Coordinates of C-alpha atoms in Angstrom, one line a residue:
M644 CA 4.5 -30.2 -99.6
A645 CA 7.1 -28.3 -97.8
S646 CA 6.0 -25.0 -99.3
N647 CA 2.4 -25.5 -98.0
N648 CA 3.6 -26.1 -94.4
H649 CA 5.8 -23.1 -94.3
P650 CA 2.9 -20.5 -94.3
N651 CA 1.0 -22.4 -91.7
Q652 CA 4.0 -22.4 -89.4
H653 CA 4.5 -18.7 -89.9
I654 CA 0.8 -18.1 -89.0
M655 CA 1.1 -20.2 -85.8
E656 CA 4.2 -18.2 -84.7
V657 CA 2.3 -15.0 -85.2
L658 CA -0.6 -16.2 -83.2
V659 CA 1.6 -17.4 -80.4
G660 CA 3.3 -14.1 -80.3
L661 CA 0.0 -12.2 -80.2
F662 CA -1.2 -14.5 -77.4
A663 CA 1.9 -13.9 -75.3
T664 CA 1.6 -10.1 -75.9
V665 CA -2.0 -10.2 -74.8
V666 CA -1.1 -12.2 -71.7
F667 CA 1.7 -9.8 -70.7
A668 CA -0.5 -6.8 -71.4
G669 CA -3.2 -8.4 -69.2
V670 CA -0.9 -9.1 -66.3
F671 CA 0.5 -5.5 -66.6
M672 CA -2.9 -4.0 -66.7
F673 CA -4.1 -6.2 -63.8
T674 CA -1.2 -5.2 -61.7
V675 CA -1.8 -1.5 -62.4
I676 CA -5.5 -1.8 -61.6
V677 CA -5.0 -3.7 -58.4
D678 CA -2.4 -1.2 -57.3
Q679 CA -4.7 1.6 -58.4
E680 CA -1.9 3.2 -60.2
M681 CA -1.3 4.3 -63.8
V682 CA 2.1 4.0 -65.4
F683 CA 2.5 7.7 -65.5
S684 CA 0.8 8.5 -62.2
D685 CA 1.5 11.8 -60.5
K686 CA 0.5 10.7 -57.0
P687 CA 2.5 12.0 -54.0
Y688 CA 5.5 9.9 -53.1
I689 CA 7.3 10.0 -49.7
V690 CA 10.3 8.3 -48.2
V691 CA 10.4 7.7 -44.4
K692 CA 13.6 6.5 -42.7
F693 CA 13.3 4.0 -39.7
Q694 CA 15.7 2.3 -37.4
D695 CA 13.5 -0.8 -37.5
V696 CA 10.4 -1.5 -39.5
M697 CA 9.2 -4.5 -37.4
G698 CA 8.3 -6.7 -40.4
L699 CA 6.6 -4.0 -42.6
R700 CA 6.1 -5.3 -46.1
K701 CA 5.3 -4.0 -49.6
G702 CA 1.7 -3.4 -50.1
D703 CA 1.0 -2.5 -46.4
H704 CA -1.2 0.5 -45.8
V705 CA -0.2 4.0 -45.0
V706 CA -2.9 5.3 -42.5
I707 CA -3.7 8.7 -41.2
R708 CA -6.4 9.2 -38.5
G709 CA -7.6 5.6 -39.1
M710 CA -8.0 6.1 -42.9
S711 CA -5.8 4.4 -45.5
I712 CA -4.2 7.1 -47.8
G713 CA -1.6 5.0 -49.6
K714 CA 0.5 1.9 -49.7
V715 CA 4.1 0.9 -49.1
K716 CA 5.8 0.4 -52.5
D717 CA 9.4 -0.5 -51.5
L718 CA 11.8 -1.0 -48.6
I719 CA 15.5 -0.2 -49.0
L720 CA 18.2 -0.8 -46.5
A721 CA 20.7 2.1 -46.6
N722 CA 23.1 3.8 -44.2
N723 CA 22.0 1.6 -41.2
R724 CA 18.4 2.6 -41.7
V725 CA 15.4 1.3 -43.6
E726 CA 13.9 3.6 -46.2
V727 CA 10.2 3.0 -46.6
H728 CA 9.0 4.3 -50.0
A729 CA 5.2 4.9 -50.1
V730 CA 2.8 6.2 -52.7
L731 CA -0.1 8.3 -51.3
D732 CA -3.5 9.0 -52.7
Q733 CA -3.3 12.6 -51.5
P734 CA -0.5 14.9 -50.2
V735 CA 0.2 15.2 -46.5
D736 CA 1.5 18.4 -44.9
L737 CA 3.8 17.5 -42.1
R738 CA 4.4 19.9 -39.3
E739 CA 7.2 20.3 -36.6
D740 CA 5.6 17.8 -34.2
Y741 CA 4.7 15.1 -36.7
E742 CA 5.1 11.4 -35.8
I743 CA 5.3 8.5 -38.2
T744 CA 5.5 5.0 -36.7
I745 CA 4.8 1.4 -37.5
V746 CA 2.0 -0.3 -35.6
P747 CA 0.6 -3.9 -35.6
T748 CA -2.8 -4.4 -37.1
S749 CA -3.5 -7.8 -35.6
M750 CA -2.1 -10.5 -33.5
L751 CA -1.2 -12.5 -36.6
G752 CA 1.6 -10.1 -37.6
G753 CA 0.0 -7.5 -39.9
R754 CA 1.6 -4.0 -39.9
Q755 CA 0.8 -0.5 -41.2
M756 CA 2.6 2.8 -41.2
D757 CA 0.7 5.3 -39.1
V758 CA 1.1 9.0 -39.8
F759 CA 0.3 11.9 -37.5
E760 CA 0.8 15.3 -39.3
G761 CA 1.3 17.3 -36.1
A762 CA -0.5 20.2 -34.6
S763 CA 2.1 23.0 -35.1
V764 CA 1.6 25.5 -37.9
V765 CA 5.3 25.6 -38.7
A766 CA 6.1 23.7 -41.9
H767 CA 8.4 20.7 -41.7
E768 CA 11.7 20.8 -43.6
G769 CA 14.3 18.1 -44.0
P770 CA 14.3 14.3 -44.2
I771 CA 11.2 12.5 -42.9
L772 CA 12.1 10.3 -39.9
G773 CA 9.9 7.6 -38.4
L774 CA 9.8 6.5 -34.7
T775 CA 11.2 3.2 -33.7
P776 CA 8.2 0.8 -33.4
T777 CA 7.4 -1.1 -30.2
A778 CA 7.9 -4.9 -30.6
L779 CA 5.4 -6.2 -28.1
M780 CA 6.2 -9.8 -28.5
K781 CA 9.9 -9.1 -28.2
E782 CA 9.4 -7.1 -25.1
A783 CA 7.1 -9.8 -23.6
T784 CA 9.7 -12.5 -24.4
E785 CA 12.5 -10.4 -22.7
L786 CA 10.2 -9.8 -19.7
I787 CA 9.5 -13.5 -19.3
H788 CA 13.2 -14.3 -19.6
R789 CA 14.1 -11.7 -16.9
V790 CA 11.3 -13.0 -14.6
R791 CA 12.5 -16.5 -15.0
Q792 CA 16.1 -15.5 -14.4
K793 CA 15.1 -13.7 -11.1
V794 CA 13.0 -16.7 -10.1
E795 CA 15.9 -19.1 -10.6
E796 CA 18.4 -16.8 -8.9
G797 CA 16.2 -16.3 -5.9
G798 CA 15.7 -20.0 -5.4
I799 CA 11.9 -19.6 -5.5
I800 CA 11.4 -22.8 -7.5
E801 CA 13.4 -24.8 -4.9
N802 CA 11.4 -23.1 -2.1
I803 CA 8.1 -24.1 -3.8
S804 CA 9.3 -27.6 -4.2
Q805 CA 10.3 -27.7 -0.5
V806 CA 6.9 -26.3 0.6
S807 CA 5.1 -28.8 -1.6
G808 CA 7.1 -31.6 0.0
D809 CA 6.3 -30.3 3.5
L810 CA 2.6 -30.0 2.7
A811 CA 2.6 -33.6 1.5
V812 CA 4.2 -34.8 4.8
I813 CA 1.7 -32.7 6.8
T814 CA -1.2 -34.1 4.8
K815 CA 0.0 -37.6 5.4
D816 CA 0.3 -37.0 9.1
L817 CA -3.2 -35.5 9.3
R818 CA -4.6 -38.6 7.5
A819 CA -2.8 -40.8 10.0
G820 CA -4.2 -38.9 12.9
K821 CA -0.8 -37.7 14.1
G822 CA -0.4 -34.5 16.2
T823 CA -3.1 -32.3 17.7
M824 CA -4.7 -31.4 14.4
G825 CA -4.6 -35.0 13.3
R826 CA -6.3 -36.1 16.5
L827 CA -8.9 -33.4 16.0
L828 CA -9.7 -34.8 12.6
K829 CA -9.6 -38.5 13.5
D830 CA -10.7 -38.7 17.2
D831 CA -14.4 -38.4 18.0
S832 CA -13.8 -37.6 21.6
L833 CA -13.4 -33.9 20.9
Y834 CA -16.9 -33.9 19.3
E835 CA -18.3 -35.7 22.3
S836 CA -16.7 -33.2 24.7
M837 CA -18.0 -30.3 22.7
N838 CA -21.5 -31.9 22.7
A839 CA -21.3 -32.4 26.5
I840 CA -20.3 -28.7 27.0
S841 CA -23.2 -27.6 24.8
T842 CA -25.6 -29.7 26.8
R843 CA -24.3 -28.2 30.1
L844 CA -24.7 -24.7 28.7
N845 CA -28.3 -25.5 27.6
E846 CA -29.1 -26.8 31.0
G847 CA -27.7 -23.7 32.7
K848 CA -25.0 -25.5 34.5
G849 CA -21.7 -23.8 35.4
T850 CA -21.0 -20.1 35.5
L851 CA -21.3 -19.7 31.7
G852 CA -24.5 -21.7 31.7
K853 CA -26.0 -19.5 34.4
L854 CA -25.0 -16.4 32.4
L855 CA -26.8 -17.8 29.4
Q856 CA -29.9 -19.1 31.2
D857 CA -30.4 -17.1 34.4
D858 CA -32.2 -13.7 33.8
S859 CA -31.0 -12.4 37.2
V860 CA -27.5 -11.9 35.9
Y861 CA -29.0 -9.7 33.1
A862 CA -31.0 -7.8 35.7
N863 CA -28.0 -7.2 37.9
L864 CA -26.0 -6.0 34.9
D865 CA -28.9 -3.7 33.9
Q866 CA -29.0 -2.3 37.5
I867 CA -25.3 -1.7 37.4
S868 CA -25.6 0.0 34.1
S869 CA -28.5 2.2 35.5
D870 CA -26.3 3.1 38.5
L871 CA -23.5 4.0 36.3
R872 CA -25.8 6.2 34.2
T873 CA -27.0 7.9 37.5
I874 CA -23.4 8.5 38.6
S875 CA -22.5 9.9 35.2
S876 CA -25.5 12.2 35.3
R877 CA -24.5 13.5 38.7
L878 CA -21.0 14.1 37.6
A879 CA -22.2 15.9 34.4
G880 CA -24.5 18.0 36.6
G881 CA -21.6 19.0 38.9
K882 CA -23.1 17.3 41.9
G883 CA -20.9 16.1 44.8
T884 CA -17.2 16.6 45.2
M885 CA -16.2 14.7 42.1
G886 CA -18.9 16.5 40.1
R887 CA -17.6 19.9 41.3
L888 CA -14.1 18.9 40.3
L889 CA -15.4 17.9 36.8
S890 CA -17.8 20.8 36.3
D891 CA -17.2 24.0 34.5
D892 CA -17.3 25.9 37.8
D893 CA -13.7 26.3 38.8
Q894 CA -14.3 27.7 42.3
L895 CA -13.1 24.5 43.9
Y896 CA -10.1 24.4 41.7
K897 CA -9.4 28.0 42.8
D898 CA -9.8 27.1 46.4
L899 CA -7.4 24.2 46.1
S900 CA -4.9 26.3 44.2
A901 CA -5.1 29.0 47.0
T902 CA -4.6 26.3 49.7
V903 CA -1.6 24.9 47.8
A904 CA -0.2 28.4 47.5
S905 CA -0.6 29.0 51.2
L906 CA 1.1 25.6 52.1
K907 CA 3.9 26.5 49.7
Q908 CA 4.3 29.9 51.4
I909 CA 4.3 28.3 54.9
S910 CA 6.9 25.8 53.7
G911 CA 9.1 28.6 52.4
Q912 CA 8.8 30.4 55.7
I913 CA 9.8 27.3 57.6
E914 CA 12.8 26.8 55.3
K915 CA 13.8 30.4 56.0
S916 CA 13.5 29.9 59.8
E917 CA 10.7 32.5 59.9
G918 CA 8.2 32.3 62.8
S919 CA 8.1 29.9 65.8
L920 CA 7.6 26.8 63.7
G921 CA 10.5 27.8 61.5
L922 CA 12.8 28.3 64.5
L923 CA 11.7 25.0 66.0
V924 CA 12.6 23.2 62.7
N925 CA 15.8 25.0 61.8
D926 CA 17.3 26.6 65.0
D927 CA 19.4 24.1 67.0
R928 CA 19.8 26.5 69.9
L929 CA 16.1 26.3 70.7
Y930 CA 16.3 22.6 70.8
E931 CA 19.4 22.7 73.1
E932 CA 17.6 25.2 75.5
A933 CA 14.5 23.0 75.5
T934 CA 16.7 20.0 76.3
Q935 CA 18.4 21.9 79.1
V936 CA 15.1 23.0 80.6
M937 CA 13.8 19.5 80.5
G938 CA 16.9 18.3 82.3
E939 CA 16.5 20.8 85.0
I940 CA 12.9 19.9 85.5
R941 CA 13.8 16.2 85.7
A942 CA 16.4 17.0 88.4
A943 CA 14.0 19.1 90.4
V944 CA 11.5 16.3 90.3
D945 CA 14.1 13.8 91.4
D946 CA 15.1 16.1 94.3
F947 CA 11.5 16.5 95.3
R948 CA 11.0 12.8 95.4
E949 CA 14.1 12.4 97.7
T950 CA 13.0 15.1 100.2
A951 CA 9.3 14.2 100.2
P952 CA 9.5 11.6 103.1
V953 CA 11.4 14.0 105.4
I954 CA 8.9 16.8 104.7
T955 CA 6.0 14.5 105.4
F956 CA 7.5 13.2 108.7
S957 CA 8.2 16.8 109.9
S958 CA 4.7 17.8 109.0
I959 CA 3.2 15.0 111.1
L960 CA 5.6 15.6 114.1
F961 CA 5.0 19.3 114.3
G962 CA 1.3 18.9 113.5
V963 CA 0.7 17.0 116.8
F964 CA 2.0 19.9 118.8

């Protein structure tokens, strides 16, 4: 009985071993097919060094000009850098101005390694270095933190709270009819006053009402405007004294200039004591002589007045004989 079970057990072990081998082979082949690689593949292999990979993972795409050309196979932290090992479907010729960076693919956190070969014709030599990626969420968080810090330091929140409290007090006073604005909102007398003013204007009462209702005011204004246009036309035509002053003909200006020059010359001569008028203004001797002559004339008149009665009497006495 034992001898019969032994061969069956051996067969079962062989079958289990074959099944496990098939499973492992299937998993291996499936992995190779999914990764689109063969065990002894000769595809290009590159290593790019980054300061920060911003969450790049194995299996993320390597993209050039918007087209996927490979995948990230491994990430290794070494010498304060992250080495990204990637397998490419085709070789890439990097030039002097190449750029390799990590960019987000979605808002959910996907990443890819973006490659720009460069435009220079000079071939690149040396290790391949990637640019430090931009962490948008990190920068946005830092920006929000800085803005909040500035707001708190500047007391803006306290000011907003104070303004809100003041607005609440003002609104309460307005509803209660306090102050001028409150009375405007609650008191109907203002509306009645405005209605009365509107009625007076419509009836042509008062100065403003007459301006709105009486056409004679418009006629007078139109006449004044017409007169102003006539005066402006005369001025523009060079008519009248003012028109001649404003016209392009500068003869009147020349005459005025000549007159001013003559007056200036006469004034200069007077200041220099030239001529009779200059002597009269500046020479004190002429004034003294004139004063002396006037004194002599006054004395002679006084003497004449005193002797006049005697002369008159003598003339009468001798006239009889």
